[in-house]
CSV table of C-alpha atoms in Angstrom, one decimal:
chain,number,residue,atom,x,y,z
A,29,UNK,CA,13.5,18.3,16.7
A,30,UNK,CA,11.7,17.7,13.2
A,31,UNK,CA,12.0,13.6,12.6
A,32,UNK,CA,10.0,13.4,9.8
A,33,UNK,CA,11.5,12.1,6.2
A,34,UNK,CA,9.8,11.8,3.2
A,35,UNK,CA,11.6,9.8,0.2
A,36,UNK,CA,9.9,10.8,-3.1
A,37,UNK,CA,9.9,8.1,-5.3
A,38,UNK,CA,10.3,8.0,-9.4
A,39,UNK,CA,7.8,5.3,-10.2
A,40,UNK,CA,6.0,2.1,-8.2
A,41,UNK,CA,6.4,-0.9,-6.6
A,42,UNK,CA,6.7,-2.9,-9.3
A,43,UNK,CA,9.4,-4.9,-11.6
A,44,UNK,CA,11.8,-1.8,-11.1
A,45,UNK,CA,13.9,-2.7,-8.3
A,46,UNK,CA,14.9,0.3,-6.7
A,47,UNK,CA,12.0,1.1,-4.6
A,48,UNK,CA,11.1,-2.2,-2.7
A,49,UNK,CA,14.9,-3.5,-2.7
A,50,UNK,CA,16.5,-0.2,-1.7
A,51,UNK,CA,14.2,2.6,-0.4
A,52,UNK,CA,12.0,0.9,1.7
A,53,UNK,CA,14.7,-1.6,3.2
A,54,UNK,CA,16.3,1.8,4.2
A,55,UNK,CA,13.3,3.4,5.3
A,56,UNK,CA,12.5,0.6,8.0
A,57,UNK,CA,16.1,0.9,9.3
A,58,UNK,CA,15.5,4.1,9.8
A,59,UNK,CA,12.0,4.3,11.8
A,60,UNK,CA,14.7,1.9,14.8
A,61,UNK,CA,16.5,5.4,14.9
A,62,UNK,CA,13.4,7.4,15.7
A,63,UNK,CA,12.6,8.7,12.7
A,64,UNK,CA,9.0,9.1,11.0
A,65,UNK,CA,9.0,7.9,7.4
A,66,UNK,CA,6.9,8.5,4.6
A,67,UNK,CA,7.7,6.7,1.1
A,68,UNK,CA,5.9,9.1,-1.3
A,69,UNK,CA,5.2,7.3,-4.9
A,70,UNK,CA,3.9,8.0,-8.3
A,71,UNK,CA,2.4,4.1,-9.3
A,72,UNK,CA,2.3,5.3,-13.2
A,73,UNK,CA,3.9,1.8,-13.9
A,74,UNK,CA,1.3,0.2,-11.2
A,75,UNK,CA,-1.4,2.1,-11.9
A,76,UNK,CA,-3.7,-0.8,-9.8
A,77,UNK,CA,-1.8,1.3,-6.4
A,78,UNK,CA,-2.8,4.3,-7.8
A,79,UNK,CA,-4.3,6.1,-3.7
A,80,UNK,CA,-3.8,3.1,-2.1
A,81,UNK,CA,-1.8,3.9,1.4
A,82,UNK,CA,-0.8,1.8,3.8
A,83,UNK,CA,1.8,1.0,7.0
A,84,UNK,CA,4.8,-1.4,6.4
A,85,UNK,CA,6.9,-1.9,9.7
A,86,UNK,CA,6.5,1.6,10.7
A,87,UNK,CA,7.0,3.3,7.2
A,88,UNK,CA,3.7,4.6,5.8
A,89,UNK,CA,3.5,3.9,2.3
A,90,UNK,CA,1.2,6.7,0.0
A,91,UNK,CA,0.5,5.9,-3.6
A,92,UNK,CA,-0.6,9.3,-5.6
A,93,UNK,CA,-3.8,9.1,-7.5
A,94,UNK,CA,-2.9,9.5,-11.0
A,95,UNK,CA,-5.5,11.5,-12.2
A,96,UNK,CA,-5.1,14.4,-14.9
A,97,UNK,CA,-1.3,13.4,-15.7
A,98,UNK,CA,1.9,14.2,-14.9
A,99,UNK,CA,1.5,17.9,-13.6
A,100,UNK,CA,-1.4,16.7,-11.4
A,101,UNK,CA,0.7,13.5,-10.4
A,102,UNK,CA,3.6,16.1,-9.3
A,103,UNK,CA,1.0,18.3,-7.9
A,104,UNK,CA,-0.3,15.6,-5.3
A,105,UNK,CA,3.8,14.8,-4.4
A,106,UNK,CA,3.9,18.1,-3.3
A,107,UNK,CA,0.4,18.8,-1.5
A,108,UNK,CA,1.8,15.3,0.2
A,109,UNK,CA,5.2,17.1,1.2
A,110,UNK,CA,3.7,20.0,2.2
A,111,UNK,CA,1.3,18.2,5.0
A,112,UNK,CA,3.6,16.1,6.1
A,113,UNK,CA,6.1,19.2,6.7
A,114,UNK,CA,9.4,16.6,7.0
A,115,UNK,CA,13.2,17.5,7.9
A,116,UNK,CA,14.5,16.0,4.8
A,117,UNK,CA,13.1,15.2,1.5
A,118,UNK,CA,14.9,12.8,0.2
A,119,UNK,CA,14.6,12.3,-3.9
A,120,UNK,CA,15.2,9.0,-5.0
A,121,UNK,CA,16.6,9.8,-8.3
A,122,UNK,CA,17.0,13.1,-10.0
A,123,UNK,CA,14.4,12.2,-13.0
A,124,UNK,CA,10.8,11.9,-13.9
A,125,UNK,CA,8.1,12.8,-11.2
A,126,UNK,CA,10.8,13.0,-8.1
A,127,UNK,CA,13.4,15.3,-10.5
A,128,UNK,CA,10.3,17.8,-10.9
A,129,UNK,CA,9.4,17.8,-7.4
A,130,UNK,CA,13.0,18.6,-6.6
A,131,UNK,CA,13.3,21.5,-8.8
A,132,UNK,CA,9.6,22.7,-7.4
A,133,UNK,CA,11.2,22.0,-3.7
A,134,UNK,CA,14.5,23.8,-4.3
A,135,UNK,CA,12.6,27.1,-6.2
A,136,UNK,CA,10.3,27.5,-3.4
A,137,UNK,CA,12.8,27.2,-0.8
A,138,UNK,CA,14.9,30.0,-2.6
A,139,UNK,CA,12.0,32.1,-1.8
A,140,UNK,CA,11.4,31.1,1.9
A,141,UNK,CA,8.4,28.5,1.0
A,142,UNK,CA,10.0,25.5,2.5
A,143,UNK,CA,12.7,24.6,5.2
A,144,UNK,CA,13.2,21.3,4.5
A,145,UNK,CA,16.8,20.0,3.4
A,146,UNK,CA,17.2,18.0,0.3
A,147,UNK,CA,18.7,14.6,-0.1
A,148,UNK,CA,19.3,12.9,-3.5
A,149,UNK,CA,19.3,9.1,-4.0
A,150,UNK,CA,21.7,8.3,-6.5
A,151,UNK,CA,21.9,4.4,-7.9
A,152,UNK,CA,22.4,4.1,-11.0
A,153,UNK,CA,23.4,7.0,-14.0
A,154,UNK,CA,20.4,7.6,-15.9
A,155,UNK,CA,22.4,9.4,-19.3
A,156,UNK,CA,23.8,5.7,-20.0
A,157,UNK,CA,20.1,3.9,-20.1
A,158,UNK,CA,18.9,6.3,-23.0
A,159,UNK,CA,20.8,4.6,-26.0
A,160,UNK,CA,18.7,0.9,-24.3
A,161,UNK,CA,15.5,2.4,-23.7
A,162,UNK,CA,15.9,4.1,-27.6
A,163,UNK,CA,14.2,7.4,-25.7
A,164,UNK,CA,13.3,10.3,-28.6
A,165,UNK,CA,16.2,13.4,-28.1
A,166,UNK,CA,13.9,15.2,-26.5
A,167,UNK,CA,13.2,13.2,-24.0
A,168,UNK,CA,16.6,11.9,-23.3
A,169,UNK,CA,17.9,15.4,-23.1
A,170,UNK,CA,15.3,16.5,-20.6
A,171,UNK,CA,16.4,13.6,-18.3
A,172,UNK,CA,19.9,14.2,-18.8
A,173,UNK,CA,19.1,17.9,-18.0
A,174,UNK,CA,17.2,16.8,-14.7
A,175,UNK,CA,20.0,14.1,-13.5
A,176,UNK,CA,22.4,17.3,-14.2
A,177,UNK,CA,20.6,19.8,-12.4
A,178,UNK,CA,19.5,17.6,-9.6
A,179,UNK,CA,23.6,16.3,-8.6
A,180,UNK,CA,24.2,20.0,-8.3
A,181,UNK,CA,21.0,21.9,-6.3
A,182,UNK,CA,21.2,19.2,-3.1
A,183,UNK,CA,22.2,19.2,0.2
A,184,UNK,CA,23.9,15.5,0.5
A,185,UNK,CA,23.8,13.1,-2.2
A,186,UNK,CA,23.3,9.0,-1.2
A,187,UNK,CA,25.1,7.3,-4.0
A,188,UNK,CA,25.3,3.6,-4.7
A,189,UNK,CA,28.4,3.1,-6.5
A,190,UNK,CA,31.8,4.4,-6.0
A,191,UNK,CA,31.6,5.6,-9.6
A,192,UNK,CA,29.0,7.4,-8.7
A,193,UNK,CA,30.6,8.9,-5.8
A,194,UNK,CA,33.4,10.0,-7.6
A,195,UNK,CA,31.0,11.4,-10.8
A,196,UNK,CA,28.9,13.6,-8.4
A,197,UNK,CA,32.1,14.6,-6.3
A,198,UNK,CA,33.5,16.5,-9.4
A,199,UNK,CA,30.1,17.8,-10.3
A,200,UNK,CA,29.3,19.2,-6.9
A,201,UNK,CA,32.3,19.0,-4.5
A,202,UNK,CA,30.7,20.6,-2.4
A,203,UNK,CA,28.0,18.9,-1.3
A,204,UNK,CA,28.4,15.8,1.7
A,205,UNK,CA,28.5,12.0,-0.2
A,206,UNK,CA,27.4,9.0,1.4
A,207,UNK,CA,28.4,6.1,-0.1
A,208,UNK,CA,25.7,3.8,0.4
A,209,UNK,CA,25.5,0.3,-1.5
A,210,UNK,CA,22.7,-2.1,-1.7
A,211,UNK,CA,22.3,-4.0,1.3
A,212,UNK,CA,20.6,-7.2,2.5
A,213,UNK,CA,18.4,-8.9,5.4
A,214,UNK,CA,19.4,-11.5,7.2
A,215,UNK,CA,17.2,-13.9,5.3
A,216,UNK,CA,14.7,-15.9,7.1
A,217,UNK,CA,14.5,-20.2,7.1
A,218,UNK,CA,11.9,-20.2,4.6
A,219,UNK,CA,14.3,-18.3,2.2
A,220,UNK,CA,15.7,-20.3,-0.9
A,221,UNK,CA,19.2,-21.6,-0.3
A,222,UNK,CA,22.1,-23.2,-2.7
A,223,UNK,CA,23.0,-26.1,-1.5
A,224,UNK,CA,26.3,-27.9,-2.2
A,225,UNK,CA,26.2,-30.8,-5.0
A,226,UNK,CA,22.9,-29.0,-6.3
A,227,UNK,CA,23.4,-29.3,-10.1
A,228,UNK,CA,25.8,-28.5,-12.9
A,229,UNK,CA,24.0,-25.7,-14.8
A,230,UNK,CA,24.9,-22.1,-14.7
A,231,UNK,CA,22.2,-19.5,-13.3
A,232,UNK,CA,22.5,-15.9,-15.2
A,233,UNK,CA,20.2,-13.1,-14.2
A,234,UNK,CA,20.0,-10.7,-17.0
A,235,UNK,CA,18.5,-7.5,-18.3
A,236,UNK,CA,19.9,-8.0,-21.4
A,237,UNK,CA,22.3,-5.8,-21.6
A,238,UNK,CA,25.4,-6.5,-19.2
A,239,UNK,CA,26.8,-8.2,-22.2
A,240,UNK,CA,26.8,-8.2,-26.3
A,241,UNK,CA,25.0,-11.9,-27.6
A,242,UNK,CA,28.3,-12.6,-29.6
A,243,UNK,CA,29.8,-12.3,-25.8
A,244,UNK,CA,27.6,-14.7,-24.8
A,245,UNK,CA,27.7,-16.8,-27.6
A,246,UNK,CA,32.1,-17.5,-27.6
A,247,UNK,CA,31.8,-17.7,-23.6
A,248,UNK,CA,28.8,-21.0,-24.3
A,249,UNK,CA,31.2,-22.8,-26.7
A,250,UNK,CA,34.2,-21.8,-25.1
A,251,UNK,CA,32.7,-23.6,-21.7
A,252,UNK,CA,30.5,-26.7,-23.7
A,253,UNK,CA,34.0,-27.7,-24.6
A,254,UNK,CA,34.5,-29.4,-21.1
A,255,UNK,CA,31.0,-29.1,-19.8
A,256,UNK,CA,28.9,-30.5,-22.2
A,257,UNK,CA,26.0,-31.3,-20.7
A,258,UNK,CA,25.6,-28.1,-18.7
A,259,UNK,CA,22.9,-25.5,-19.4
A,260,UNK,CA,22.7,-21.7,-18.9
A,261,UNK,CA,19.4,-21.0,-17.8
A,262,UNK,CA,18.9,-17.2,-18.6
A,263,UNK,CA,16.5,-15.6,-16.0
A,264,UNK,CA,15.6,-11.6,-15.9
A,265,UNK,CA,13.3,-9.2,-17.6
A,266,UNK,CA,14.1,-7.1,-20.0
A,267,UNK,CA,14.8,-3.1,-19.6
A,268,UNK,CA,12.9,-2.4,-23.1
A,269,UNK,CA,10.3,-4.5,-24.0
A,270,UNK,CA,11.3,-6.5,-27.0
A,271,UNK,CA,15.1,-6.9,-25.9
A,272,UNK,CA,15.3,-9.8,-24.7
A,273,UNK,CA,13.6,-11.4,-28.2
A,274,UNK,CA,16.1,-9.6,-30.4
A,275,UNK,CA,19.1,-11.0,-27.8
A,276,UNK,CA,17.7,-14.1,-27.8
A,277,UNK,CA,17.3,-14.1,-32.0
A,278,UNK,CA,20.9,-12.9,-31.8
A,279,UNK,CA,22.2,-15.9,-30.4
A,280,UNK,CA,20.4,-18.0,-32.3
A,281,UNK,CA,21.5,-16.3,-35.3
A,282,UNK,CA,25.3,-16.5,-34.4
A,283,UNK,CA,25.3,-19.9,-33.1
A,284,UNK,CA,22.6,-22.3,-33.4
A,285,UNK,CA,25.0,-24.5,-31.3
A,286,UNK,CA,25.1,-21.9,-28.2
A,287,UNK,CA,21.6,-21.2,-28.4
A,288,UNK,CA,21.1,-24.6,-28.1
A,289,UNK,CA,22.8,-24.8,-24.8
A,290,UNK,CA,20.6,-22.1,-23.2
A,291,UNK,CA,17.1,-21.9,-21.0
A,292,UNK,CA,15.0,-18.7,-21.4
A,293,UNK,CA,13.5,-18.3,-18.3
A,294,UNK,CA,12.0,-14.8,-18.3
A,295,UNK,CA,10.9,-13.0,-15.2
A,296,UNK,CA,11.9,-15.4,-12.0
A,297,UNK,CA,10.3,-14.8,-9.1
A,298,UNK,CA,10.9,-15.8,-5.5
A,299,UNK,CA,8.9,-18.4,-5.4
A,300,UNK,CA,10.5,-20.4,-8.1
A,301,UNK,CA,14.5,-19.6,-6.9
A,302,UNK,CA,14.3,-22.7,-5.0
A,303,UNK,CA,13.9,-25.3,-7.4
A,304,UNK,CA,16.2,-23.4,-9.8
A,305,UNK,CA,19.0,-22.9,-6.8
A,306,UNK,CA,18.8,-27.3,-6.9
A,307,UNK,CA,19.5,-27.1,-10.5
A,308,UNK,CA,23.3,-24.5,-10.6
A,309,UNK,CA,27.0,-24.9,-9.7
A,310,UNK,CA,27.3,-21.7,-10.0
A,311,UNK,CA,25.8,-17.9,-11.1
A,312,UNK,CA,27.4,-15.7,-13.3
A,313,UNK,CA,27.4,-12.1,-13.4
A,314,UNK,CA,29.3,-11.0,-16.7
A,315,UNK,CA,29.5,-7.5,-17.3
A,316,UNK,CA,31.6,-5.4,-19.9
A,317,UNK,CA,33.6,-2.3,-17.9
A,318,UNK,CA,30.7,0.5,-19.6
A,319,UNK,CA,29.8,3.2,-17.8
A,320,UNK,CA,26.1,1.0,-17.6
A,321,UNK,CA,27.7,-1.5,-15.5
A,322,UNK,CA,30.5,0.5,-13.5
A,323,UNK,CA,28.0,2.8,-12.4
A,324,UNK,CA,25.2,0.8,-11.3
A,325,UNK,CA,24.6,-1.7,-7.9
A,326,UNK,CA,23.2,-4.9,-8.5
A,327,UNK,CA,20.5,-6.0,-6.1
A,328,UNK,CA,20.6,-9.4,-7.8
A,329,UNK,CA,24.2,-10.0,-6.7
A,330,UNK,CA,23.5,-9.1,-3.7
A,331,UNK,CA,20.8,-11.7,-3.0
A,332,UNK,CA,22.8,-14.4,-5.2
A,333,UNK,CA,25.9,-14.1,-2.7
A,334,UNK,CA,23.1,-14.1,0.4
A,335,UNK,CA,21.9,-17.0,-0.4
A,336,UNK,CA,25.0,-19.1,-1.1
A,337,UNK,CA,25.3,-19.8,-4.3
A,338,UNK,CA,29.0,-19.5,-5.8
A,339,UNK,CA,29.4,-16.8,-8.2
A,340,UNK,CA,31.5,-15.8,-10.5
A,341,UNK,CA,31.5,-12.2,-12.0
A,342,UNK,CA,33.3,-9.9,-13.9
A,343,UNK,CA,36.0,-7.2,-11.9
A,344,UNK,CA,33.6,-4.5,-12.5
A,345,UNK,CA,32.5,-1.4,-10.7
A,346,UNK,CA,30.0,-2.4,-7.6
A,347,UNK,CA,30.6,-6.5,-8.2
A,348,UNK,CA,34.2,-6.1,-7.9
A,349,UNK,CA,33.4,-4.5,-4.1
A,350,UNK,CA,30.7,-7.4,-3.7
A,351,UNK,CA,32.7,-10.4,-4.7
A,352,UNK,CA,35.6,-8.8,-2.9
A,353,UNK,CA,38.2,-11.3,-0.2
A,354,UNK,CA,36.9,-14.4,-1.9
A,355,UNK,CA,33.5,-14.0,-1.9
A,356,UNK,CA,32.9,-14.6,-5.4
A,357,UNK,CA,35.4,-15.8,-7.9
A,358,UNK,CA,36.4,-12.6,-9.6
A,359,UNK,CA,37.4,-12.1,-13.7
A,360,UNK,CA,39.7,-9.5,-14.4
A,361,UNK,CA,37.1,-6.4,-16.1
A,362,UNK,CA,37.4,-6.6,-19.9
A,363,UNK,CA,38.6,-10.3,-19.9
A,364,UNK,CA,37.4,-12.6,-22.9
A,365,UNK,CA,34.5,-14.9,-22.7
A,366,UNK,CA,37.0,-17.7,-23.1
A,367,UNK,CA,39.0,-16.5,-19.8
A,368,UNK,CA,35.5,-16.4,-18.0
A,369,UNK,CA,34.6,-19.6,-19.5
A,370,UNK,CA,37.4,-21.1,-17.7
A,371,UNK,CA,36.9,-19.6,-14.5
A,372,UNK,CA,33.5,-20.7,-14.2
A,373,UNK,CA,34.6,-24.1,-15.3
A,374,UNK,CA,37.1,-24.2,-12.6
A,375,UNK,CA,34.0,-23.4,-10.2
A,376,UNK,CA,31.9,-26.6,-11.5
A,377,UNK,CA,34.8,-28.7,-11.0
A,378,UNK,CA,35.7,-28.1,-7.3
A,379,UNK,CA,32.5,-28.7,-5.5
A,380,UNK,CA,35.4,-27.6,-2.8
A,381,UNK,CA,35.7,-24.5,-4.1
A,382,UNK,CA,32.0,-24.1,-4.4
A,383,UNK,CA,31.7,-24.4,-0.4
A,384,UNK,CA,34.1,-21.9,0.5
A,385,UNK,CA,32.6,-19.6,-2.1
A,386,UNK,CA,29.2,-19.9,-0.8
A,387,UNK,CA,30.2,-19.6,3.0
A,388,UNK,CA,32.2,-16.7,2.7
A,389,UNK,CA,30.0,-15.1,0.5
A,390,UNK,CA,27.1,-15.3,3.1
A,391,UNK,CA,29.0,-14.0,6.1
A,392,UNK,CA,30.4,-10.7,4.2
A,393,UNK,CA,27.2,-10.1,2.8
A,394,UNK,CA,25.9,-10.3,6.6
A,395,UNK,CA,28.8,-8.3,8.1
A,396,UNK,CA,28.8,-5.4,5.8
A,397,UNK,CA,25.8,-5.1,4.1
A,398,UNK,CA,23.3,-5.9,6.6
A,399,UNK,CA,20.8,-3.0,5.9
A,400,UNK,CA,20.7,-2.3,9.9
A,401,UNK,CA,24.4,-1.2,9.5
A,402,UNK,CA,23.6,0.5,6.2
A,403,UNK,CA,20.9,2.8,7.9
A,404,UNK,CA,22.9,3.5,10.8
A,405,UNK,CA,24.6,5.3,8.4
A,406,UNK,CA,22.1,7.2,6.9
A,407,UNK,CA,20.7,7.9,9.9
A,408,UNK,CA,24.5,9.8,11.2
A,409,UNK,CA,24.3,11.3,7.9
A,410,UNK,CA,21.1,12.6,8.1
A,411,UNK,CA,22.5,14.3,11.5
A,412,UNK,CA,25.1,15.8,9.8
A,413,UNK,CA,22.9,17.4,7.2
A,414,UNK,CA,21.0,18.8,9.4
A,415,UNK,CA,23.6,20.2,12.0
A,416,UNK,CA,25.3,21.6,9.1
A,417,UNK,CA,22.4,23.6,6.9
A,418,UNK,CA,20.8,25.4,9.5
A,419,UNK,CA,21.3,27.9,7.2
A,420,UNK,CA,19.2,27.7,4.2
A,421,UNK,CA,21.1,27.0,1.0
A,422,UNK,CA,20.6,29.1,-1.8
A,423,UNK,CA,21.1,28.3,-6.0
C-alpha cells in the first residue's frame, strides 16, 4: 500500500502560523502511523528558504526555488508531486500556489494523469480576510473563486472550526469532514509557564482585528475603574502592515486616558513569554461574533491555556470549544466591553480562581488536544479516504 503524503503548502515558514503550528505538528504525528511525509512549500514570504530541504522528525521538508514567478513556483509543486507519486495530496488551503496546484491536480486526474486522492486543509475562511488585507477586486475575487472551487472538487475536507464544518458541509455534502482543531505538545520544562501571584497586568495577543479600538478603548476605562494600576500589554503582529499604527492612533485618538493604560509590544516571540508570563493575572481573548472570528482557530489560545495562564475570552466560535468546562472564564459572544471588563476583573481578584483556571486549563488542553490524538485521527481518516475512492472521482 501507497504511504506516501504530500501536504502542499500556501506560503513559508514564517510569521504565518499555519504551517509550523498546524501542518507540520500534524505531519510528525503522522510518520508514528507509518506514513511517509513530504511538506511541499512555496517560501515567497521567506524567500532566504527558497530550495533549502531538509528532515524534521521524519517529515522531509522541500522549499521550491522561486525562480521565474508564480507559474514556475507552481510548476516546481507539481514536478515535486509527481516524483514523489504520494496517496494523498493534501492542500493546505484552497488559495494561492496550493489552490492552483489543486485545480492542476484535479484536471489531470479527470484525464487519468494522476491517482492520487485529494485532501483540503481548511482553517480559517479566506472571503472574510479581503476587506483587512484591502486586496484589489480582482484579486479578492480570484481567491474567493479558488476557496469556492477548491471546498467542492475534493475528496475529504480537514477543517478547523465547526463553522467551518458546517460552511463546507452545505457546499459539498458530499464529501467526508474531519473536524480537526489546533492541537498542542505536551510542552517540555524549558517551556514558559504562568505562575500564580505573577502580576496584575493583562496579556492580549492581537492581530488587530478581533476587536474595533472604541471596543478596546470602553473595555480599558471600564476595568481602570477598579484596577488602576494594571496595564494591557498588547502583543501580536499585524495581518496588513500599517494596522496596528492606525489601531494604535485610534485609541489614542478616542481616549488619551485608555491609551495611556496600554503597552505595545509588537511581535513576541518565545523567548520573551517568560518574563511577560511574570508580569499577567490574566490573558484576554476578545473577539466580536464575525464570520473572521467564528470561523477561525486560534493557535495563540491554544498555547495561552497550555501554559497556564487564566484566560478569559469571548463565547465565540473555536474559543468557546477551547475555554469550554471551566477552562477559561467565558463572556457571553456579543457582550459589552463593560460586561468583559468585569469578568476579567473578577479574574485579578481571586488569585483562587486564577489557580483553578490555569490547572484545568492545562489538563484539557492535554486530554483533547494533544496533537498525538489529533493525528490519530487523521491518520483513520486518511484510511477511510482511501478505502472509499478506489474509484477515481470525477468533476
Amino acid at each position: 500500500m501507497n504511504r506516501r503524503i504530500c501536504f502542499v503548502a500556501p506560503f513559508g515558514l514564517g510569521q504565518k502560523t499555519t504551517i509550523w503550528a498546524r501542518t507540520l505538528p500534524l505531519a510528525k504525528t503522522l510518520v508514528a502511523h507509518g506514513w511517509r511525509l513530504t511538506i511541499l512549500i512555496p517560501p515567497w514570504d521567506t524567500p532566504v528558504d527558497a530550495g533549502r530541504r531538509w528532515e524534521d522528525a521524519g517529515v522531509d521538508v522541500v522549499q521550491v526555488k522561486l525562480d521565474g514567478g508564480l507559474f514556475f513556483q507552481v510548476f516546481r509543486l507539481l514536478h515535486e508531486i509527481k516524483r514523489l507519486q504520494p496517496a494523498i495530496v493534501h492542500v493546505v488551503k484552497p488559495r494561492a500556489h496550493a489552490g492552483l496546484v489543486q485545480w492542476f491536480l484535479w484536471q489531470r486526474r479527470r484525464v487519468g494523469g494522476i491517482n492520487a486522492r485529494l485532501v483540503l486543509d481548511v482553517d480559517d475562511w479566506e472571503q472574510a480576510w479581503a476587506p483587512v488585507n484591502r486586496y484589489s477586486w480582482p484579486v479578492a475575487r480570484f481567491l474567493a473563486w479558488q476557496e469556492e472551487w477548491g471546498i467542492r472538487h475534493v475528496d475529504g475536507v480537514t477543517a478547523a472550526s465547526r463553522w467551518l464544518v458546517d460552511h463546507i458541509r452545505q457546499a459539498n455534502p458530499a464529501s467526508p469532514i474531519l473536524y480537526l482543531p489546533n492541537g498542542v505538545e505536551p510542552p517540555t520544562p524549558a517551556a514558559p509557564r504562568w505562575t500564580p501571584n505573577a502580576g496584575n497586568d493583562i496579556l492580549f495577543f492581537s492581530r488587530f482585528v478581533e476587536i474595533s479600538p472604541y471596543w478596546l478603548v470602553r473595555f480599558l476605562l471600564s476595568l481602570h475603574e477598579k484596577h488602576s494600576t494594571s496595564r494591557l500589554l498588547v502583543a501580536g503582529a499585524p495581518v496588513r502592515p500599517g494596522l496596528d499604527a492606525d489601531f494604535r492612533a485610534a485609541v489614542h485618538a478616542a481616549s488619551p486616558q485608555a491609551a495611556a493604560q496600554i503597552e505595545w509590544l509588537g511581535y513576541v516571540d518565545a523567548a520573551q513569554l517568560a518574563a511577560i508570563y511574570a508580569r499577567i493575572g490574566c490573558a484576554i481573548f476578545p473577539a466580536e461574533p464575525t464570520i473572521l472570528q467564528q470561523a477561525k482557530c486560534s493557535v495563540r489560545l491554544a498555547n495561552t491555556l497550555l501554559a497556564g495562564a487564566p484566560v478569559v475570552a469571548s463565547a465565540v466560535g473555536e474559543q468557546a470549544a477551547y475555554g469550554a468546562d471551566g477552562a477559561a472564564q467565558l463572556v457571553p459572544a456579543g457582550a459589552t466591553p463593560e460586561t468583559f471588563a468585569a469578568a476579567v476583573s473578577q479574574v485579578l481578584s481571586t488569585p483562587a480562581q486564577q489557580r483553578t483556571l490555569s490547572e484545568h486549563a492545562r489538563q484539557r488542553l492535554l486530554t483533547r488536544y494533544d496533537w498525538r490524538l489529533l493525528g490519530a485521527k487523521l491518520h483513520t481518516f486518511y484510511q477511510d479516504i482511501l478505502e472509499t475512492t478506489k474509484q477515481v472521482i470525477s468533476a
